[in-house]
Amino acid sequence: MSEARRVIRDGLWDNNVVFGQMLGMCPTLATTGSATNGLGMGLATTVVLVCSGVLVSLFRNVIAREVRIAIYVLLMSSVVTLVDMTMNAWMHELHKVLGLFIPLIVVNCAIMGRAEAFASKRTPGIAALDGLMMGIGFTLALMVLGGVREAIGQGTLFADASMLLGERFAFLELRLEDYRGVLLMILPPGGFLALGFLVAARQRMLARARTRAAATNGDAVAGA
Amino acid sequence: MSTLAAGGLRQRPGLLLGAFALGCSALLGAGDLATRTEIRLRQAEDLRHALDQTLASVPHDNNPADDTVAVEAAGGKTITIYRARQGSEISGVAFNWVGQAGYGGPITLTVGIARDGRIASVRVLSHSETPGLGDKIDVRKSDWIRAFDGRGLDTGTRWAVRKDGGDFDQFAGATITPRAVVGAVHDSLRFYAAQRERLLAPEAPATAGGEGEPTAAQAKGSAS
């Protein structure tokens, strides 16, 4: 149980793919021009993370060390292709919006990273949970990054969310009237800028938490 | 038994890798088989939808998606022409036109042209323009693309954006994208004018069986 909690915390915050591990920068920076795009990329990546985690974990006792990377690449690219075909066939509307991002998942080294660092040593259940949590953490990070860039860049939030999620989610779409936007934030440099500031903000929060923890520890020692 | 085999494979990484490659290929093959027809159907629906949109103002009583002819364009590209018919007379055509590069790469349009050489309707099929700026060429985001409706080479239209002395609006902060689209639509009209005889040749699809080329084109059109 405590291990599951650890995995959840790791994926969402402590070891977050984007802000903690700084992995998967290519899809992160390329797709976060808007919060909706970030959400789409995150969801597709989550599916692949869970599937590849379970597969790698299932075969962990069979895969020889010498060829493990090649086998992981095989498994992951197969999963990505299968997800692509499945979505194209049965979730066609969603595929039209996300289809662009799916091939990009293959270049997300976070998936390889989780296979190597986690799934190859654990049972399928916990590997699936790790994939799910890493995926959700990745999705949240991309949404925040996309949201910041979109809000500053063009004064909207979740624009076209209804195209991705269906008409019921049209209420998510916010628009600031009379705001011209800072184009730079939508363009690639804006991705680096926003990411840099967000990582700095997170580091500051962590540093504060650390000093606070040190202070309370000090009190406890002094009290004892 | 299986553990013995697995143990044996562990000693021979090459064989193990081969086994995984075989397994993944089988999986992908099965996935392809399972999704192939469904994906074809979805793509046919997309095509029908695109043709419905671009040929809406052209009176026709056939299914243009099934009435195709392949025409060679400049540069050796083959363009599939979808023909709308009223009775046996061709009332208009639609085809996909890959224009010159916009800001983010080539822009593919679906152009519908009525028999008299006027634009019936234009839609953007795919593009990678900047979200929030160049993507206003998409009819879901702005009505800009409807400005082409009813225009032709003989309507006295100046085929350029206003900045270049033409009749079409550019977008605030984005001139390259609309310039590319205007140029592409103009090119597609000139292509139509040059190929008019060939495009409007009234051979009916049912009687075209004797001729080799159109039949092959029809087979290709209905298969994709």
Short mmCIF file of C-alpha atoms in Angstrom, two decimals:
data_model
loop_
_atom_site.label_atom_id
_atom_site.label_comp_id
_atom_site.label_asym_id
_atom_site.label_seq_id
_atom_site.Cartn_x
_atom_site.Cartn_y
_atom_site.Cartn_z
CA MET A 1 0.00 0.00 0.00
CA SER A 2 2.69 2.43 0.97
CA GLU A 3 4.52 1.54 -2.21
CA ALA A 4 1.44 2.41 -4.24
CA ARG A 5 1.22 5.75 -2.43
CA ARG A 6 4.89 6.37 -3.15
CA VAL A 7 4.29 5.61 -6.86
CA ILE A 8 1.31 7.96 -6.99
CA ARG A 9 3.22 10.80 -5.31
CA ASP A 10 6.23 10.22 -7.56
CA GLY A 11 4.22 10.35 -10.75
CA LEU A 12 2.13 13.37 -9.87
CA TRP A 13 4.69 15.56 -8.15
CA ASP A 14 8.00 14.37 -6.66
CA ASN A 15 9.30 12.73 -9.82
CA ASN A 16 6.98 14.34 -12.36
CA VAL A 17 8.06 13.46 -15.92
CA VAL A 18 8.31 17.07 -17.08
CA PHE A 19 9.09 19.11 -13.99
CA GLY A 20 10.99 16.47 -12.00
CA GLN A 21 12.74 14.23 -14.50
CA MET A 22 12.82 16.75 -17.36
CA LEU A 23 12.11 13.94 -19.81
CA GLY A 24 10.07 13.97 -22.99
CA MET A 25 10.95 17.55 -23.86
CA CYS A 26 10.27 17.12 -27.57
CA PRO A 27 6.54 16.38 -27.29
CA THR A 28 6.29 18.68 -24.28
CA LEU A 29 7.55 21.77 -26.04
CA ALA A 30 6.11 20.93 -29.43
CA THR A 31 2.50 20.37 -28.44
CA THR A 32 1.85 22.83 -25.62
CA GLY A 33 0.76 25.80 -27.69
CA SER A 34 -2.62 25.37 -26.04
CA ALA A 35 -4.03 23.60 -22.98
CA THR A 36 -6.23 21.41 -25.17
CA ASN A 37 -3.29 20.18 -27.22
CA GLY A 38 -1.37 19.46 -24.01
CA LEU A 39 -4.30 17.46 -22.68
CA GLY A 40 -4.55 15.46 -25.89
CA MET A 41 -0.86 14.65 -26.00
CA GLY A 42 -0.92 13.73 -22.31
CA LEU A 43 -3.86 11.36 -22.67
CA ALA A 44 -2.36 9.55 -25.65
CA THR A 45 0.97 9.25 -23.84
CA THR A 46 -0.73 7.88 -20.72
CA VAL A 47 -2.29 5.01 -22.67
CA VAL A 48 1.09 4.11 -24.14
CA LEU A 49 2.85 4.41 -20.75
CA VAL A 50 0.42 1.98 -19.10
CA CYS A 51 0.54 -0.55 -21.96
CA SER A 52 4.31 -0.50 -22.34
CA GLY A 53 4.79 -0.68 -18.55
CA VAL A 54 2.63 -3.80 -18.29
CA LEU A 55 4.30 -5.45 -21.29
CA VAL A 56 7.85 -4.76 -20.11
CA SER A 57 6.94 -5.96 -16.63
CA LEU A 58 5.35 -9.17 -17.94
CA PHE A 59 8.48 -10.07 -19.88
CA ARG A 60 10.97 -8.81 -17.31
CA ASN A 61 12.27 -12.31 -16.51
CA VAL A 62 12.66 -13.28 -20.15
CA ILE A 63 14.35 -10.20 -21.55
CA ALA A 64 18.14 -10.56 -21.60
CA ARG A 65 20.06 -7.49 -20.47
CA GLU A 66 22.11 -7.27 -23.67
CA VAL A 67 19.12 -6.72 -25.95
CA ARG A 68 16.67 -5.10 -23.53
CA ILE A 69 16.74 -1.64 -25.08
CA ALA A 70 16.10 -3.02 -28.55
CA ILE A 71 13.20 -5.07 -27.19
CA TYR A 72 11.73 -2.08 -25.36
CA VAL A 73 11.87 -0.06 -28.56
CA LEU A 74 10.11 -2.87 -30.39
CA LEU A 75 7.39 -3.16 -27.75
CA MET A 76 6.80 0.58 -27.49
CA SER A 77 6.68 1.29 -31.18
CA SER A 78 4.26 -1.63 -31.58
CA VAL A 79 2.04 -0.27 -28.81
CA VAL A 80 2.08 3.21 -30.34
CA THR A 81 1.19 1.85 -33.75
CA LEU A 82 -1.62 -0.29 -32.29
CA VAL A 83 -3.00 2.69 -30.35
CA ASP A 84 -2.84 4.74 -33.54
CA MET A 85 -4.73 2.12 -35.56
CA THR A 86 -7.30 1.47 -32.83
CA MET A 87 -8.08 5.14 -32.40
CA ASN A 88 -8.24 5.69 -36.14
CA ALA A 89 -10.77 2.89 -36.45
CA TRP A 90 -13.02 3.38 -33.43
CA MET A 91 -12.34 6.87 -32.11
CA HIS A 92 -11.99 8.55 -35.45
CA GLU A 93 -13.02 12.07 -34.43
CA LEU A 94 -10.54 12.02 -31.56
CA HIS A 95 -7.91 10.58 -33.86
CA LYS A 96 -8.30 13.49 -36.25
CA VAL A 97 -7.34 15.84 -33.43
CA LEU A 98 -4.76 13.66 -31.66
CA GLY A 99 -3.48 11.77 -34.68
CA LEU A 100 -0.84 14.41 -35.16
CA PHE A 101 0.64 13.72 -31.73
CA ILE A 102 0.64 9.94 -31.66
CA PRO A 103 3.80 9.39 -33.73
CA LEU A 104 5.51 11.90 -31.43
CA ILE A 105 5.02 9.53 -28.49
CA VAL A 106 7.70 7.25 -29.87
CA VAL A 107 10.31 9.95 -29.29
CA ASN A 108 9.18 10.46 -25.68
CA CYS A 109 12.10 9.07 -23.70
CA ALA A 110 9.97 9.13 -20.55
CA ILE A 111 8.39 5.89 -21.75
CA MET A 112 11.79 4.25 -22.21
CA GLY A 113 12.85 5.75 -18.89
CA ARG A 114 9.96 4.19 -16.96
CA ALA A 115 10.49 0.83 -18.66
CA GLU A 116 14.15 0.78 -17.71
CA ALA A 117 13.92 2.33 -14.26
CA PHE A 118 10.66 0.85 -13.00
CA ALA A 119 8.66 -1.63 -15.06
CA SER A 120 11.61 -3.95 -15.75
CA LYS A 121 11.96 -4.60 -12.00
CA ARG A 122 8.35 -4.70 -10.78
CA THR A 123 5.19 -6.76 -11.11
CA PRO A 124 2.68 -5.81 -13.82
CA GLY A 125 0.14 -4.33 -11.40
CA ILE A 126 2.45 -1.77 -9.85
CA ALA A 127 4.03 -1.10 -13.25
CA ALA A 128 0.57 -0.27 -14.63
CA LEU A 129 -0.05 2.07 -11.70
CA ASP A 130 3.30 3.73 -12.27
CA GLY A 131 2.51 4.17 -15.96
CA LEU A 132 -0.88 5.63 -15.12
CA MET A 133 0.47 8.04 -12.52
CA MET A 134 3.43 9.12 -14.65
CA GLY A 135 0.96 9.63 -17.48
CA ILE A 136 -1.43 11.70 -15.39
CA GLY A 137 1.49 13.72 -14.05
CA PHE A 138 2.69 14.27 -17.61
CA THR A 139 -0.82 15.26 -18.71
CA LEU A 140 -1.21 17.76 -15.88
CA ALA A 141 2.21 19.25 -16.57
CA LEU A 142 1.40 19.64 -20.27
CA MET A 143 -1.98 21.19 -19.48
CA VAL A 144 -0.43 23.72 -17.11
CA LEU A 145 2.32 24.56 -19.57
CA GLY A 146 -0.13 24.75 -22.47
CA GLY A 147 -2.57 26.78 -20.38
CA VAL A 148 0.07 29.34 -19.41
CA ARG A 149 1.30 29.70 -22.99
CA GLU A 150 -2.21 29.89 -24.40
CA ALA A 151 -3.44 32.42 -21.83
CA ILE A 152 -0.50 34.77 -22.30
CA GLY A 153 -0.09 34.07 -26.00
CA GLN A 154 -3.63 34.50 -27.25
CA GLY A 155 -5.84 35.22 -24.27
CA THR A 156 -7.80 31.98 -24.33
CA LEU A 157 -7.90 28.85 -22.22
CA PHE A 158 -8.89 25.41 -23.49
CA ALA A 159 -9.81 26.87 -26.87
CA ASP A 160 -11.35 24.13 -29.05
CA ALA A 161 -11.68 21.75 -26.11
CA SER A 162 -15.03 20.73 -27.56
CA MET A 163 -13.27 19.46 -30.70
CA LEU A 164 -11.20 17.12 -28.54
CA LEU A 165 -13.67 16.13 -25.85
CA GLY A 166 -17.05 16.68 -27.48
CA GLU A 167 -19.59 19.47 -27.28
CA ARG A 168 -20.35 18.84 -23.61
CA PHE A 169 -16.96 20.28 -22.70
CA ALA A 170 -17.49 23.57 -24.51
CA PHE A 171 -17.87 25.26 -21.11
CA LEU A 172 -14.12 24.81 -20.59
CA GLU A 173 -13.38 27.28 -23.34
CA LEU A 174 -12.52 30.68 -21.91
CA ARG A 175 -11.72 33.77 -23.88
CA LEU A 176 -10.35 37.12 -22.78
CA GLU A 177 -11.96 39.89 -24.82
CA ASP A 178 -9.80 42.63 -26.34
CA TYR A 179 -6.53 40.90 -25.61
CA ARG A 180 -4.16 40.80 -28.54
CA GLY A 181 -1.80 38.24 -27.01
CA VAL A 182 1.95 37.87 -26.97
CA LEU A 183 2.69 35.80 -30.04
CA LEU A 184 6.10 34.80 -28.70
CA MET A 185 4.50 32.53 -26.10
CA ILE A 186 2.77 30.40 -28.74
CA LEU A 187 5.95 30.07 -30.79
CA PRO A 188 8.75 27.68 -29.77
CA PRO A 189 10.74 30.21 -27.66
CA GLY A 190 7.64 30.68 -25.51
CA GLY A 191 7.71 26.98 -24.71
CA PHE A 192 11.22 27.21 -23.31
CA LEU A 193 10.41 30.41 -21.42
CA ALA A 194 7.22 29.08 -19.83
CA LEU A 195 8.87 25.78 -18.94
CA GLY A 196 11.82 27.59 -17.38
CA PHE A 197 9.62 29.78 -15.19
CA LEU A 198 7.40 26.87 -14.15
CA VAL A 199 10.39 24.71 -13.19
CA ALA A 200 11.83 27.66 -11.24
CA ALA A 201 8.52 28.11 -9.41
CA ARG A 202 8.44 24.43 -8.52
CA GLN A 203 12.03 24.54 -7.26
CA ARG A 204 11.15 27.49 -5.07
CA MET A 205 8.22 25.61 -3.58
CA LEU A 206 10.43 22.60 -2.93
CA ALA A 207 13.13 24.74 -1.33
CA ARG A 208 10.55 26.36 0.96
CA ALA A 209 9.11 22.99 1.94
CA ARG A 210 12.64 21.81 2.73
CA THR A 211 13.45 24.77 5.01
CA ARG A 212 10.09 24.36 6.72
CA ALA A 213 10.74 20.66 7.26
CA ALA A 214 14.22 21.43 8.59
CA ALA A 215 12.74 24.03 10.95
CA THR A 216 10.11 21.66 12.37
CA ASN A 217 12.74 18.93 12.71
CA GLY A 218 14.90 21.39 14.60
CA ASP A 219 11.99 22.21 16.91
CA ALA A 220 11.35 18.55 17.51
CA VAL A 221 14.99 17.95 18.38
CA ALA A 222 15.02 21.00 20.63
CA GLY A 223 11.81 19.86 22.33
CA ALA A 224 13.10 16.32 23.00
CA MET B 1 8.88 -26.26 -20.22
CA SER B 2 8.19 -22.63 -20.96
CA THR B 3 10.68 -21.49 -18.34
CA LEU B 4 13.24 -23.83 -19.92
CA ALA B 5 12.62 -22.27 -23.31
CA ALA B 6 12.78 -18.81 -21.81
CA GLY B 7 16.04 -19.70 -20.06
CA GLY B 8 17.44 -20.98 -23.33
CA LEU B 9 16.43 -17.78 -25.10
CA ARG B 10 18.11 -15.71 -22.42
CA GLN B 11 21.39 -17.34 -23.41
CA ARG B 12 20.85 -16.35 -27.02
CA PRO B 13 19.92 -12.68 -27.12
CA GLY B 14 19.79 -12.69 -30.91
CA LEU B 15 17.13 -15.36 -30.93
CA LEU B 16 15.25 -13.59 -28.14
CA LEU B 17 15.23 -10.34 -30.10
CA GLY B 18 14.09 -12.26 -33.17
CA ALA B 19 11.28 -13.84 -31.18
CA PHE B 20 10.10 -10.45 -29.95
CA ALA B 21 10.30 -8.99 -33.44
CA LEU B 22 8.19 -11.89 -34.67
CA GLY B 23 5.69 -11.46 -31.85
CA CYS B 24 5.38 -7.72 -32.41
CA SER B 25 5.00 -8.17 -36.18
CA ALA B 26 2.25 -10.72 -35.59
CA LEU B 27 0.53 -8.32 -33.21
CA LEU B 28 0.76 -5.44 -35.68
CA GLY B 29 -0.48 -7.68 -38.49
CA ALA B 30 -3.46 -8.73 -36.39
CA GLY B 31 -4.12 -5.11 -35.44
CA ASP B 32 -4.00 -4.07 -39.07
CA LEU B 33 -6.42 -6.82 -40.06
CA ALA B 34 -8.79 -5.90 -37.27
CA THR B 35 -8.85 -2.19 -38.02
CA ARG B 36 -8.27 -2.02 -41.77
CA THR B 37 -11.87 -2.10 -43.01
CA GLU B 38 -13.05 0.17 -40.22
CA ILE B 39 -10.36 2.76 -41.03
CA ARG B 40 -11.27 2.58 -44.73
CA LEU B 41 -14.90 3.23 -43.86
CA ARG B 42 -13.99 6.19 -41.64
CA GLN B 43 -11.76 7.66 -44.35
CA ALA B 44 -14.50 7.20 -46.93
CA GLU B 45 -16.87 9.04 -44.58
CA ASP B 46 -14.34 11.85 -44.20
CA LEU B 47 -14.01 12.10 -47.95
CA ARG B 48 -17.78 12.14 -48.43
CA HIS B 49 -18.08 14.81 -45.77
CA ALA B 50 -15.39 16.95 -47.38
CA LEU B 51 -17.03 16.57 -50.78
CA ASP B 52 -20.45 17.39 -49.32
CA GLN B 53 -19.02 20.59 -47.94
CA THR B 54 -17.11 21.67 -51.01
CA LEU B 55 -19.76 20.69 -53.56
CA ALA B 56 -22.81 21.73 -51.51
CA SER B 57 -23.71 24.58 -53.89
CA VAL B 58 -23.23 22.43 -56.99
CA PRO B 59 -26.42 20.59 -57.96
CA HIS B 60 -25.71 16.89 -58.29
CA ASP B 61 -27.51 13.57 -58.00
CA ASN B 62 -24.55 11.20 -57.88
CA ASN B 63 -21.98 10.34 -55.23
CA PRO B 64 -18.84 12.27 -56.26
CA ALA B 65 -16.70 10.04 -54.02
CA ASP B 66 -17.36 7.13 -56.39
CA ASP B 67 -17.03 9.11 -59.61
CA THR B 68 -13.36 9.85 -60.03
CA VAL B 69 -10.81 10.41 -62.72
CA ALA B 70 -7.05 10.75 -62.28
CA VAL B 71 -5.41 13.71 -63.96
CA GLU B 72 -1.72 14.44 -64.21
CA ALA B 73 -0.77 17.89 -62.90
CA ALA B 74 2.45 19.81 -63.33
CA GLY B 75 5.38 18.13 -61.62
CA GLY B 76 4.15 14.63 -62.37
CA LYS B 77 1.67 14.50 -59.49
CA THR B 78 -1.54 12.63 -60.11
CA ILE B 79 -4.61 14.38 -58.81
CA THR B 80 -7.81 12.47 -58.20
CA ILE B 81 -10.77 14.47 -59.43
CA TYR B 82 -14.17 13.85 -57.84
CA ARG B 83 -16.99 14.67 -60.22
CA ALA B 84 -20.45 15.89 -59.34
CA ARG B 85 -23.05 15.06 -61.95
CA GLN B 86 -26.55 16.20 -62.67
CA GLY B 87 -27.87 13.47 -64.93
CA SER B 88 -24.93 12.63 -67.17
CA GLU B 89 -23.54 16.16 -67.31
CA ILE B 90 -20.73 17.05 -64.97
CA SER B 91 -21.88 19.99 -62.88
CA GLY B 92 -18.71 20.49 -60.90
CA VAL B 93 -15.51 18.90 -59.66
CA ALA B 94 -13.63 18.73 -56.39
CA PHE B 95 -10.05 17.76 -55.72
CA ASN B 96 -7.34 18.06 -53.13
CA TRP B 97 -4.72 20.65 -53.92
CA VAL B 98 -1.39 20.88 -52.11
CA GLY B 99 -0.44 24.53 -52.19
CA GLN B 100 2.82 26.33 -51.72
CA ALA B 101 4.18 26.33 -48.20
CA GLY B 102 2.49 28.45 -45.56
CA TYR B 103 4.24 29.46 -42.37
CA GLY B 104 4.41 25.93 -40.94
CA GLY B 105 4.60 23.77 -44.06
CA PRO B 106 2.42 22.78 -46.99
CA ILE B 107 -1.31 23.48 -46.76
CA THR B 108 -3.67 20.96 -48.35
CA LEU B 109 -6.99 22.28 -49.58
CA THR B 110 -10.08 20.58 -50.88
CA VAL B 111 -11.32 22.78 -53.71
CA GLY B 112 -14.78 22.51 -55.23
CA ILE B 113 -15.22 24.19 -58.61
CA ALA B 114 -18.51 24.55 -60.45
CA ARG B 115 -18.72 23.81 -64.16
CA ASP B 116 -18.47 27.51 -65.04
CA GLY B 117 -15.05 27.75 -63.40
CA ARG B 118 -16.21 29.55 -60.26
CA ILE B 119 -15.22 28.33 -56.82
CA ALA B 120 -18.07 26.44 -55.16
CA SER B 121 -16.30 26.15 -51.85
CA VAL B 122 -12.83 25.69 -50.41
CA ARG B 123 -11.92 23.86 -47.22
CA VAL B 124 -8.57 23.29 -45.55
CA LEU B 125 -7.89 19.59 -45.31
CA SER B 126 -4.64 19.75 -43.37
CA HIS B 127 -2.19 22.41 -42.30
CA SER B 128 0.36 23.08 -39.60
CA GLU B 129 -0.02 26.83 -39.22
CA THR B 130 0.39 28.68 -35.92
CA PRO B 131 -2.58 28.08 -33.62
CA GLY B 132 -4.49 31.30 -32.94
CA LEU B 133 -2.99 33.08 -35.93
CA GLY B 134 -2.67 31.17 -39.16
CA ASP B 135 -5.29 28.58 -38.27
CA LYS B 136 -8.10 31.03 -39.05
CA ILE B 137 -8.03 29.45 -42.51
CA ASP B 138 -9.91 26.56 -40.89
CA VAL B 139 -13.65 27.05 -41.34
CA ARG B 140 -14.25 25.88 -37.77
CA LYS B 141 -12.33 28.90 -36.49
CA SER B 142 -13.23 31.66 -38.90
CA ASP B 143 -15.36 32.34 -41.97
CA TRP B 144 -12.40 33.71 -43.88
CA ILE B 145 -12.22 30.75 -46.27
CA ARG B 146 -15.78 31.46 -47.46
CA ALA B 147 -14.53 34.62 -49.18
CA PHE B 148 -13.52 32.42 -52.12
CA ASP B 149 -17.07 31.20 -52.80
CA GLY B 150 -18.31 32.24 -56.22
CA ARG B 151 -15.03 33.69 -57.40
CA GLY B 152 -13.30 32.61 -60.59
CA LEU B 153 -10.60 33.65 -63.01
CA ASP B 154 -13.20 35.70 -64.90
CA THR B 155 -14.80 37.53 -61.94
CA GLY B 156 -12.27 40.36 -61.88
CA THR B 157 -10.86 39.14 -58.61
CA ARG B 158 -7.41 40.30 -57.68
CA TRP B 159 -5.89 37.06 -56.39
CA ALA B 160 -3.74 38.38 -53.55
CA VAL B 161 -4.12 39.54 -49.96
CA ARG B 162 -4.93 43.23 -49.38
CA LYS B 163 -1.39 43.97 -48.30
CA ASP B 164 -0.24 42.90 -51.78
CA GLY B 165 -3.04 44.86 -53.48
CA GLY B 166 -5.52 42.02 -53.71
CA ASP B 167 -9.08 41.32 -52.61
CA PHE B 168 -8.53 39.02 -49.64
CA ASP B 169 -8.03 39.97 -46.00
CA GLN B 170 -4.85 38.96 -44.25
CA PHE B 171 -4.99 38.15 -40.53
CA ALA B 172 -3.64 40.44 -37.85
CA GLY B 173 -0.12 39.16 -37.30
CA ALA B 174 -0.26 36.58 -40.04
CA THR B 175 0.12 37.36 -43.72
CA ILE B 176 2.11 34.36 -44.93
CA THR B 177 -0.67 31.85 -44.30
CA PRO B 178 -3.53 33.65 -46.12
CA ARG B 179 -1.10 34.59 -48.92
CA ALA B 180 -0.28 30.91 -49.37
CA VAL B 181 -3.94 29.89 -49.39
CA VAL B 182 -4.94 32.61 -51.88
CA GLY B 183 -2.07 31.54 -54.12
CA ALA B 184 -3.06 27.88 -53.84
CA VAL B 185 -6.71 28.55 -54.70
CA HIS B 186 -5.63 30.67 -57.66
CA ASP B 187 -3.32 27.88 -58.84
CA SER B 188 -6.09 25.32 -58.52
CA LEU B 189 -8.38 27.50 -60.67
CA ARG B 190 -5.68 27.81 -63.32
CA PHE B 191 -5.19 24.04 -63.19
CA TYR B 192 -8.94 23.65 -63.72
CA ALA B 193 -8.93 26.10 -66.62
CA ALA B 194 -6.02 24.32 -68.30
CA GLN B 195 -7.53 20.85 -67.83
CA ARG B 196 -11.15 21.85 -68.32
CA GLU B 197 -11.78 19.71 -71.41
CA ARG B 198 -10.34 16.67 -69.75
CA LEU B 199 -12.10 17.22 -66.41
CA LEU B 200 -15.50 17.76 -67.94
CA ALA B 201 -15.29 14.95 -70.51
CA PRO B 202 -18.74 13.48 -69.99
CA GLU B 203 -17.89 9.78 -70.15
CA ALA B 204 -20.12 8.16 -67.56
CA PRO B 205 -18.53 6.02 -64.87
CA ALA B 206 -20.56 2.96 -65.86
CA THR B 207 -19.51 3.09 -69.51
CA ALA B 208 -15.86 3.79 -68.74
CA GLY B 209 -15.22 0.07 -68.22
CA GLY B 210 -13.64 -0.33 -71.63
CA GLU B 211 -10.94 2.26 -71.02
CA GLY B 212 -8.00 1.18 -68.93
CA GLU B 213 -6.95 4.32 -67.11
CA PRO B 214 -10.21 5.68 -65.70
CA THR B 215 -11.17 2.22 -64.46
CA ALA B 216 -7.94 1.92 -62.54
CA ALA B 217 -8.50 5.39 -61.13
CA GLN B 218 -12.00 4.48 -60.04
CA ALA B 219 -10.76 1.30 -58.38
CA LYS B 220 -8.18 3.34 -56.52
CA GLY B 221 -10.69 6.00 -55.58
CA SER B 222 -13.23 3.59 -54.17
CA ALA B 223 -10.60 1.56 -52.33
CA SER B 224 -9.09 4.44 -50.43
#
